[in-house]
XYZ file of C-alpha atoms in Angstrom:
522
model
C -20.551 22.601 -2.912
C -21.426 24.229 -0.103
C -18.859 24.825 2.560
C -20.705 23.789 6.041
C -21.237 20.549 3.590
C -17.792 20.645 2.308
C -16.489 20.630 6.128
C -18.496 17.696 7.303
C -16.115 14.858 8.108
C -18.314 11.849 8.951
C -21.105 10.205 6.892
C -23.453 10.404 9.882
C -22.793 14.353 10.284
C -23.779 14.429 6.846
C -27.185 12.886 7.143
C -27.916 14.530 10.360
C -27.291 17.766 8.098
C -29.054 16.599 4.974
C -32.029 16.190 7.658
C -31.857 19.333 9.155
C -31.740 21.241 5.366
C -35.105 19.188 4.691
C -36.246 20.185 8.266
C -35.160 23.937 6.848
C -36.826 23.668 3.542
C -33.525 23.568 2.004
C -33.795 21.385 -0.628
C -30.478 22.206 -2.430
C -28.506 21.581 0.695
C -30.232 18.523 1.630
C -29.051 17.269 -2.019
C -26.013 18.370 -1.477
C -25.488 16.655 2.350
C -26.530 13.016 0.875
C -24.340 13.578 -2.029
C -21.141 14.184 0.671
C -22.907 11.248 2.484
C -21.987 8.950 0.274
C -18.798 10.058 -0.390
C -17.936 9.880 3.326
C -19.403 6.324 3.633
C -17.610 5.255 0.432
C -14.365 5.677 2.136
C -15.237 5.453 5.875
C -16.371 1.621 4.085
C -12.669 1.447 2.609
C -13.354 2.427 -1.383
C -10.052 3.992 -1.679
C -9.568 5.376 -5.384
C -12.145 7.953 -7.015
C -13.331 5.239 -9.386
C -14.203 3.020 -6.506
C -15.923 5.873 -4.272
C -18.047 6.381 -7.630
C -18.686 3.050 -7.692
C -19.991 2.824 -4.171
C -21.651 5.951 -4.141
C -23.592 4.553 -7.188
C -25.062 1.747 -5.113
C -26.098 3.568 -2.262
C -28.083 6.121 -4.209
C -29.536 2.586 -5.932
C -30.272 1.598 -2.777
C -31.982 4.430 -1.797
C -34.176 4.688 -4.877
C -35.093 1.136 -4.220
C -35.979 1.913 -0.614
C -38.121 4.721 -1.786
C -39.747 2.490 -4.545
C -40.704 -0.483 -2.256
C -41.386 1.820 0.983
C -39.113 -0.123 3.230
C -34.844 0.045 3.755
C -33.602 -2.157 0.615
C -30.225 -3.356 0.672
C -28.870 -5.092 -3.069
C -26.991 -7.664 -1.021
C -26.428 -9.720 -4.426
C -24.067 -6.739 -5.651
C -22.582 -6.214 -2.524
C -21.863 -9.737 -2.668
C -19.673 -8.975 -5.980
C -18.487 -6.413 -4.768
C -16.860 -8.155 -1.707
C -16.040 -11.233 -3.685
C -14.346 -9.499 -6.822
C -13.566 -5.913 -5.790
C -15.558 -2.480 -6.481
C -13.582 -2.461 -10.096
C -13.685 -6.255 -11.562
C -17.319 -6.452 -10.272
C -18.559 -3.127 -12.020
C -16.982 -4.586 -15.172
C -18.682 -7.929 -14.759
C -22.402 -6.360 -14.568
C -21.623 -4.147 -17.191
C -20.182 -6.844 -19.450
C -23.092 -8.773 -18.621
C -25.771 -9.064 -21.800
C -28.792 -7.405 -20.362
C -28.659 -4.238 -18.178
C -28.411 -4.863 -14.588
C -31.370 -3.864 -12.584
C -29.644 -1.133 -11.052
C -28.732 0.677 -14.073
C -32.434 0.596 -15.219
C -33.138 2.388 -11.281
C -30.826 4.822 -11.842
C -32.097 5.512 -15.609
C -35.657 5.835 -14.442
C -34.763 8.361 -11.834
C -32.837 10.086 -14.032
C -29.546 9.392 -12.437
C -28.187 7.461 -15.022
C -24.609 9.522 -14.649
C -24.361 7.675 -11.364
C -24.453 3.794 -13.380
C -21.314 1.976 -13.126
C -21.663 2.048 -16.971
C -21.338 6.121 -16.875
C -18.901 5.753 -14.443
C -16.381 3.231 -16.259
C -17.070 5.655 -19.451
C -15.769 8.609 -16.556
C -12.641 6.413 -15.698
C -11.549 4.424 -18.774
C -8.132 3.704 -17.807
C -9.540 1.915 -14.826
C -11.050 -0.937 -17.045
C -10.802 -2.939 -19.943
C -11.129 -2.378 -23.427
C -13.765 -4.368 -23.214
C -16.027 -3.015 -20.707
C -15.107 0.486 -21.999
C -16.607 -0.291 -25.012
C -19.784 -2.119 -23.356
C -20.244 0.642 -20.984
C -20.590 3.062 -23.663
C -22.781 1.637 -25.950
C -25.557 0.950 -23.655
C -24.825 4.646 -22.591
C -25.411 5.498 -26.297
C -22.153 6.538 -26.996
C -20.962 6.030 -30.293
C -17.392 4.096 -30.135
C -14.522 6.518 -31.708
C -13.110 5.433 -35.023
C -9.532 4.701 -34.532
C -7.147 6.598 -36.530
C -4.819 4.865 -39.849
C -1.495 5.568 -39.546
C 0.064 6.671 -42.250
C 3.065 4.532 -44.538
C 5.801 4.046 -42.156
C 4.677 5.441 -39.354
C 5.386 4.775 -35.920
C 1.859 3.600 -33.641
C 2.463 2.959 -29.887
C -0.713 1.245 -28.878
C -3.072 2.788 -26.462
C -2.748 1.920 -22.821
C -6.136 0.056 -22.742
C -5.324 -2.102 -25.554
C -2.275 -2.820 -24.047
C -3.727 -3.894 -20.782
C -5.673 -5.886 -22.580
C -3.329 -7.555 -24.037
C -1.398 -8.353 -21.016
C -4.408 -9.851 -19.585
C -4.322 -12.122 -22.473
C -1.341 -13.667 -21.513
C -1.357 -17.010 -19.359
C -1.256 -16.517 -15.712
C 2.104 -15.717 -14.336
C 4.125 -18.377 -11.978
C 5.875 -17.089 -9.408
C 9.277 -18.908 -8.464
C 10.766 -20.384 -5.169
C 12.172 -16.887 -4.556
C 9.062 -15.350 -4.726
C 7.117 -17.463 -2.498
C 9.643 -17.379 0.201
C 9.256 -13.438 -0.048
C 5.858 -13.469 -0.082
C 5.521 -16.086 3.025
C 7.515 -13.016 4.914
C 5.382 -10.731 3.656
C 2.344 -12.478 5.362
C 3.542 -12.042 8.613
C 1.070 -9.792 10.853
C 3.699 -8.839 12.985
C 6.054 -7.506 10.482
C 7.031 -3.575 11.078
C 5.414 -2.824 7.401
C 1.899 -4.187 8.844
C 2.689 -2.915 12.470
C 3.992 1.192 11.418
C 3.477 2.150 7.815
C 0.460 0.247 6.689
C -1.368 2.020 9.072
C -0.087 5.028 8.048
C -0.958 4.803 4.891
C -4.373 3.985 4.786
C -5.131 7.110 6.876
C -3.359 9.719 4.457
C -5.054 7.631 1.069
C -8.268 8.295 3.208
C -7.323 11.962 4.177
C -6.190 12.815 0.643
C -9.555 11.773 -1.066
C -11.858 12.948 1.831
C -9.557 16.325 1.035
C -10.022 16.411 -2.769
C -13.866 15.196 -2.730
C -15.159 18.244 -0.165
C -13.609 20.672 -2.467
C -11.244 21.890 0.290
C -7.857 20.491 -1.044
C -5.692 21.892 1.630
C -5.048 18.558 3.789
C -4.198 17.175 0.214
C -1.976 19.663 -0.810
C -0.063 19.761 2.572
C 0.595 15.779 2.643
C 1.621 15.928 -0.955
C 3.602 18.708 -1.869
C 4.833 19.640 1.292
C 5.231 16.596 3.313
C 8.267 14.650 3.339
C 7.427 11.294 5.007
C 3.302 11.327 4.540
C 2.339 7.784 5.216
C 2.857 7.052 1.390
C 6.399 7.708 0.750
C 9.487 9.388 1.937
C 10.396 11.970 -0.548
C 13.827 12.914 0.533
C 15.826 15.097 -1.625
C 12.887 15.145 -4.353
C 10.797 18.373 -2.064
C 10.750 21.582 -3.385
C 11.266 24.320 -1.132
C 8.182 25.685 0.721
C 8.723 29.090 -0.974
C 8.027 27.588 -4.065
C 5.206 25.712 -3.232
C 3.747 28.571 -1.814
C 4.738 30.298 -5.062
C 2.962 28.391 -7.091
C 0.426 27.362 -4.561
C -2.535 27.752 -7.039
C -1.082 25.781 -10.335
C -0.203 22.990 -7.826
C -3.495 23.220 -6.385
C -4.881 22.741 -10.269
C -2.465 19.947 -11.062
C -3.803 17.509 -8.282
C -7.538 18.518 -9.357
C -6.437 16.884 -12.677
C -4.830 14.372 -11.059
C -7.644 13.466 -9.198
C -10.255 13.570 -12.333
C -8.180 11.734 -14.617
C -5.315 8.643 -13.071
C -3.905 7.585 -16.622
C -0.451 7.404 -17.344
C -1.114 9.823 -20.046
C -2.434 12.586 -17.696
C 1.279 11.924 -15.751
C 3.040 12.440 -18.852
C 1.318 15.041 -19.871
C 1.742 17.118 -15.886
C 5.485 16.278 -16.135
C 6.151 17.676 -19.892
C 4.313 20.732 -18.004
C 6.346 21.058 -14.758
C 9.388 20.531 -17.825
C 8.051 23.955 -19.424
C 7.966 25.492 -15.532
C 11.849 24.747 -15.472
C 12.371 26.250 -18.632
C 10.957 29.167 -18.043
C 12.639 30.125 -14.467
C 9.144 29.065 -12.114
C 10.962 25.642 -11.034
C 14.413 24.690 -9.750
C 13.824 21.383 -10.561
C 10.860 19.266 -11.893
C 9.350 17.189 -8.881
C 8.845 13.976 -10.520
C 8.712 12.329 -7.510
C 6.250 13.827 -6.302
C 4.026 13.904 -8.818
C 4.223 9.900 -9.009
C 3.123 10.542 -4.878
C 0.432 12.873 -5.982
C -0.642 9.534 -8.493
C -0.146 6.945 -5.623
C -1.686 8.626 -3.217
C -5.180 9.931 -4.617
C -5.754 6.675 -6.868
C -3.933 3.597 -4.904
C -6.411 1.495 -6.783
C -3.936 2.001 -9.819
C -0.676 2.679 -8.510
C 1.449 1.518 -5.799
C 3.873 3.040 -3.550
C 7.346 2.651 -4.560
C 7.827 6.137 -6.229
C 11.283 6.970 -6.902
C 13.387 6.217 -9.931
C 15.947 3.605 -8.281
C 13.680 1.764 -6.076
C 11.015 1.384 -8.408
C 13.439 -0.060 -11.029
C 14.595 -2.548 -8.493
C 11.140 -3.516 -7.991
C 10.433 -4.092 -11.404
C 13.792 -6.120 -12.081
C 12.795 -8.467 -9.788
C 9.602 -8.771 -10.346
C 10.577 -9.576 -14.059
C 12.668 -12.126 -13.003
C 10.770 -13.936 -10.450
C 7.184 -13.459 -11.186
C 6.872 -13.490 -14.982
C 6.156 -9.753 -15.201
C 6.943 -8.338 -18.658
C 8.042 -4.522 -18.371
C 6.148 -2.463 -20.912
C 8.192 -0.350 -23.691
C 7.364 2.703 -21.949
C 9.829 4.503 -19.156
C 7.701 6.509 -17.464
C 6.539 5.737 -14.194
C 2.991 5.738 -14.325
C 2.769 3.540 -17.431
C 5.057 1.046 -15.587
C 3.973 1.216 -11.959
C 0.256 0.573 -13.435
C 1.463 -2.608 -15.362
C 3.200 -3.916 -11.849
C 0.225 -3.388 -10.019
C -2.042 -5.023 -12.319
C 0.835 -7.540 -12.606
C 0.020 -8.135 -8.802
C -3.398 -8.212 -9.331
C -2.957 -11.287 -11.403
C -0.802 -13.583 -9.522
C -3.796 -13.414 -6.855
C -1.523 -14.586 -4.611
C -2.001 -10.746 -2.232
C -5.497 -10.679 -0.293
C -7.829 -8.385 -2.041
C -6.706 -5.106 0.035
C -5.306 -2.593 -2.655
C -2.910 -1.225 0.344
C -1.903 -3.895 1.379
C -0.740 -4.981 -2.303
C 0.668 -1.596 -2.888
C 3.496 -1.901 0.084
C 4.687 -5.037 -1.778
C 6.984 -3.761 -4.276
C 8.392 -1.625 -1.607
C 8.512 -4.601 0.463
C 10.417 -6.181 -1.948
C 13.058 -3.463 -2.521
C 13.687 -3.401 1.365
C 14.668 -7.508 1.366
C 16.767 -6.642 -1.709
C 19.139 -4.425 -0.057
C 19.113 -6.234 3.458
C 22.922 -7.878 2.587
C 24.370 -5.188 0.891
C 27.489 -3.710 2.836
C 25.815 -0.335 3.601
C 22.528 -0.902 5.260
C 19.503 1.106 3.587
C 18.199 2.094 6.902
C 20.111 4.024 9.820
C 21.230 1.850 13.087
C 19.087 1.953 15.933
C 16.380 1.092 17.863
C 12.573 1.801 17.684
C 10.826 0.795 20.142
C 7.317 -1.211 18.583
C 3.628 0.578 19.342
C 2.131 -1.919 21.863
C -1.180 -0.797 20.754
C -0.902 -2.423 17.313
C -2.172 -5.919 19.309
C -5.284 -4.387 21.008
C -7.261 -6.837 19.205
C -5.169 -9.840 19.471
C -6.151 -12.915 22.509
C -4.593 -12.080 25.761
C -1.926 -14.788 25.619
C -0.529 -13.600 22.128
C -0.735 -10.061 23.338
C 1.303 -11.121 26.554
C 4.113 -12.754 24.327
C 4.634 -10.021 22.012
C 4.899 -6.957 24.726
C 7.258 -9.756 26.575
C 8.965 -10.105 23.329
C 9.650 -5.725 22.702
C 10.627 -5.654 26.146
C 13.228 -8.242 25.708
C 14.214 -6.459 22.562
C 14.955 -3.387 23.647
C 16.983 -4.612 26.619
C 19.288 -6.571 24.137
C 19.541 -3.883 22.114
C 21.007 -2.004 24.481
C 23.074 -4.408 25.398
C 24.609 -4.922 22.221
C 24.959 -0.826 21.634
C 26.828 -0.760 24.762
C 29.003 -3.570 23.481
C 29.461 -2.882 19.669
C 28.381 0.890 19.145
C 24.724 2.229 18.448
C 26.076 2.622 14.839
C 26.652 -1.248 14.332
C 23.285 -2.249 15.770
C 20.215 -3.078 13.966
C 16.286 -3.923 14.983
C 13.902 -5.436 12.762
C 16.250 -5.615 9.786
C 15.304 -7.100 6.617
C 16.726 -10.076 5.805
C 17.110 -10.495 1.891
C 14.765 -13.911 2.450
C 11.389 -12.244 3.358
C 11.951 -11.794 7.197
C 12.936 -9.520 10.208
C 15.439 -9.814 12.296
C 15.510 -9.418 16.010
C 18.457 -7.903 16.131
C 21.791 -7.597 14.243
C 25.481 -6.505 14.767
C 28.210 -5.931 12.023
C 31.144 -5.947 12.981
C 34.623 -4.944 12.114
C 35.031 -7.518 9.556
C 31.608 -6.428 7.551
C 30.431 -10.056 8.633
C 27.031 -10.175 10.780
C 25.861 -11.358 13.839
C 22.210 -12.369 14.074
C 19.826 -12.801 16.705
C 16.753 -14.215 17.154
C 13.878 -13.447 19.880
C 11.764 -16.269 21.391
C 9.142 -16.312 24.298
C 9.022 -19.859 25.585
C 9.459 -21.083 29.503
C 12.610 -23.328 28.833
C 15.708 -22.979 26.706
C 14.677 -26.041 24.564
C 11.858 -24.465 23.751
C 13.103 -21.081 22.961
C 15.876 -23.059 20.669
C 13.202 -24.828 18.892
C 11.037 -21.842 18.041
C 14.017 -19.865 16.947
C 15.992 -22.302 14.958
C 14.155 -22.707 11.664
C 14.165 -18.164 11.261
C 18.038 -18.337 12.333
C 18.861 -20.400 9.471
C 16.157 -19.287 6.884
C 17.261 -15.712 7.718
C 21.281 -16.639 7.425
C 21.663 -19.008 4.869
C 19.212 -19.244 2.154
C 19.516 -17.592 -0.906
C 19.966 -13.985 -0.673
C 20.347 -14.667 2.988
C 22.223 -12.397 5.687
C 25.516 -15.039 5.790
C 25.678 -14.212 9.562
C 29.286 -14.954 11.153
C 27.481 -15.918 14.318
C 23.940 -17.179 15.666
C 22.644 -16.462 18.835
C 19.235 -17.603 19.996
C 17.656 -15.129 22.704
C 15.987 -15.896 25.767
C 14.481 -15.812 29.174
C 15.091 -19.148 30.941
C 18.036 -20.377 32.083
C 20.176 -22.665 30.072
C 20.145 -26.385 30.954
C 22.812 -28.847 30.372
C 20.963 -30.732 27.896
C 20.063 -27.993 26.054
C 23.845 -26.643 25.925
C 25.042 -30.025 24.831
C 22.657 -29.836 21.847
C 24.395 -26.171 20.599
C 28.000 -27.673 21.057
C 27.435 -30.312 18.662
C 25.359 -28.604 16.175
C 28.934 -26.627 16.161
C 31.424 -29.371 16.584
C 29.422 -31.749 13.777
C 28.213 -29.470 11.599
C 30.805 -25.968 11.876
C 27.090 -24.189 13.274
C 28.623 -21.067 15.168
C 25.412 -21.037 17.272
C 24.815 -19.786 20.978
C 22.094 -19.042 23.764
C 22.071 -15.326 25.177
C 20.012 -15.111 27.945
C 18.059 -12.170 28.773
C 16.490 -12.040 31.693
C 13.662 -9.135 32.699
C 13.815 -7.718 35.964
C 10.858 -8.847 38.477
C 9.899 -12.074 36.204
């Protein structure tokens, strides 16, 4: 590729461009542009993995040779439709599956762009897609299907990845337990600090990383994932290497995430790690970055993998998936081979809105409730204060009760540091039961003290909001066990209302208060 086309960073540069090269007489350039045009709109559109930017890149050129063909803009809103209903990957597999070829692949064919059909492009990506549609895809491409090799007496066969998919797919629909819905109610929140400061996050460097890769300048890439410790994908903590060796070995790295990118299969990761294995070996590597090679995996194809990456958290994941979702852990320990099976475990329950980030942060999700009640908390005390830009887009009133609400936080978090030390204070901790918490103290005893937040213009009403989270959050299963509950909020206290607390204490032992925080000028 050409670099001025390799450097364009919006779809609508690159047309402008591709229309100045025609202006130019420059038809190799002008080929070039639309070919980066696509590739631009494919993720500007939110196609995330390279299978799916193939995918979309395939019906725009469609569309454009049916524009041409008819002599007016044509848009195939019947696959765009499918695409939108079932996802870029299910829907590919659907018209290719289908008996007769779709009328796209006979455009493409025709114009002699048949390397841009979803069929050539499932045959490209095979790990992405059933046995089935493998197999489909390839013999209307011609392909002859490959003869599968007899093992010999007493040998040992581990089935190939795509059969074993299959299989998996062949089992009944999992069931989710009452554990697992009460995580994933919490997990709906909009609010929640995953949504609010890493989801964000992460789309951008998925999008960075395969704008990187695709314009043949890799350096963005190669920056967020080998040198980068928190990237927007994962933290990789003690798994870096040191920049001298990455700057050592600068080109084999570089190499290893252009394989990465052209082929996602858990055989490719085996086969990079037995590599980095023979780098150790031989003096070029301290250590072999394993982490960051399942990163490298997550990051340029989330449609396959999600984003819990390192050894312990993704086997906490998996455990619990196992034994609240119905997941069955393949045979295999490697990570790819296992993070792929969760995340087309996910894909199955259906119970995660078709957004492939959104259903990557899960697992991770998951591990953070896990270790909300353990004695050492997994994240350091403290107080962040919450982007008030997140709820640009949200009605005036809700916006006005949630910038109320930070403010309000951040006062009572001080208040509590002042009382109990910054190191015993927590905001927006996890809660074990699929929620956040305000606020929480430990204190000397290990025990907890948890608060909840709640806008409302009297103290009944703030009480009644922030009930049903106090005790959701404290005592059901997996809960925080709080010593104390205190309900936070700006109105006064009224008799009534303080009558109420005492016997929820007296009659039913409910160590429950009102803390009133009041903001200055309201």
């Amino acid at each position: 590729m050409d670099e001025r086309v390799g450097r364009l960073k919006t779809s609508k540069e690159a047309k402008e461009f591709a229309r100045n090269a025609s202006r130019l007489g420059r038809p190799d350039l002008e080929e070039q542009a639309n070919r980066r045009a696509h590739q631009l709109r494919a993720i500007e559109e939110g196609y995330a993995s390279p299978a799916q930017v193939a995918i979309a890149e395939a019906l725009y050129v469609y569309e454009d040779q049916q524009s041409v063909l008819k002599g007016k803009t044509f848009r195939a809103n019947r696959t765009r439709q499918m695409l939108d209903r079932h996802g870029p990957l299910a829907a590919a597999e659907r018209m290719v599956l289908s008996p007769r070829p779709s009328k796209g692949f006979e455009v493409l064919e025709e114009a002699g762009l048949q390397a841009l059909s979803f069929e050539a492009i499932i045959d490209r990506f095979p790990e992405e897609f059933s046995a089935e549609a493998v197999a489909a895809a390839r013999a209307r491409l011609g392909i002859a299907p490959q003869a599968e090799a007899v093992p010999s007496a007493g040998e040992h066969v581990v089935a190939p990845i795509a059969r074993d998919v299959q299989a998996r797919r062949a089992v009944a629909k999992p069931v989710p337990d009452g554990y697992a819905l009460s995580i994933l109610s919490g997990f709906s929140n909009p609010n929640a600090p995953y949504r609010t400061q890493w989801l964000p996050r992460y789309r951008a460097a998925t999008e960075a990383i395969s704008l990187s890769i695709a314009s043949s300048e890799p350096r963005e890439a190669f920056d967020l994932l080998w040198m980068t410790q928190e990237n927007g994908i994962s933290n990789a903590g003690k798994g870096m290497l040191s920049f001298q060796e990455v700057d050592r070995l600068r080109d084999d790295l570089l190499q290893v995430l252009e394989e990465i990118y052209s082929d996602g299969s858990p055989s490719c990761f085996i086969s990079i790690i037995e590599r980095l294995e023979g780098w150790k070996e031989e003096g070029k590597l301290k250590k072999v970055p394993r982490l960051l090679v399942a990163r490298a995996f997550a990051g340029i194809h989330p449609g396959s993998f999600h984003t819990t990456v390192d050894a312990r958290s993704h086997n906490e994941a998996l455990d619990w998936f196992t034994a609240h979702t119905g997941f069955e852990q393949p045979e295999a320990t490697d990570w790819a081979t296992r993070a792929k099976a969760l995340t087309e475990h996910l894909d199955q329950l259906e119970l995660i809105p078709r957004d492939i980030h959104l259903r990557n942060v899960f697992p991770w999700f998951v591990v953070d409730q896990l270790r909300a009640t353990k004695p050492l908390m997994p994240k350091p005390a403290g107080f962040r204060p919450r982007p008030t830009s997140t709820y640009a887009d949200l009605p005036a009133e809700r916006r006005r009760i949630l910038l109320r609400h930070n403010q309000v936080q951040e006062k009572l978090y001080n208040l509590l540091a002042a009382e109990h030390g910054h190191e015993n204070v927590w905001t927006e901790q996890p809660t074990g039961t699929g929620g956040y918490a305000d606020a929480l103290v430990r204190t000397p005893r290990h025990r907890y003290f948890l608060y909840e937040i709640k806008i409302g213009k009297t103290a009944a009403d703030v009480v009644r909001q922030a009930m049903g989270q106090l005790l959701e959050y404290g005592f059901r299963s997996n809960g925080l066990e709080p010593e104390r509950l205190f309900v936070v909020g700006e109105p006064d206290l009224d008799d009534e209302t303080r009558r109420f607390l005492k016997r929820l204490k007296a009659e039913f032992n409910l160590d429950i208060h009102y803390l009133q925080i009041a903001l200055l000028g309201n």
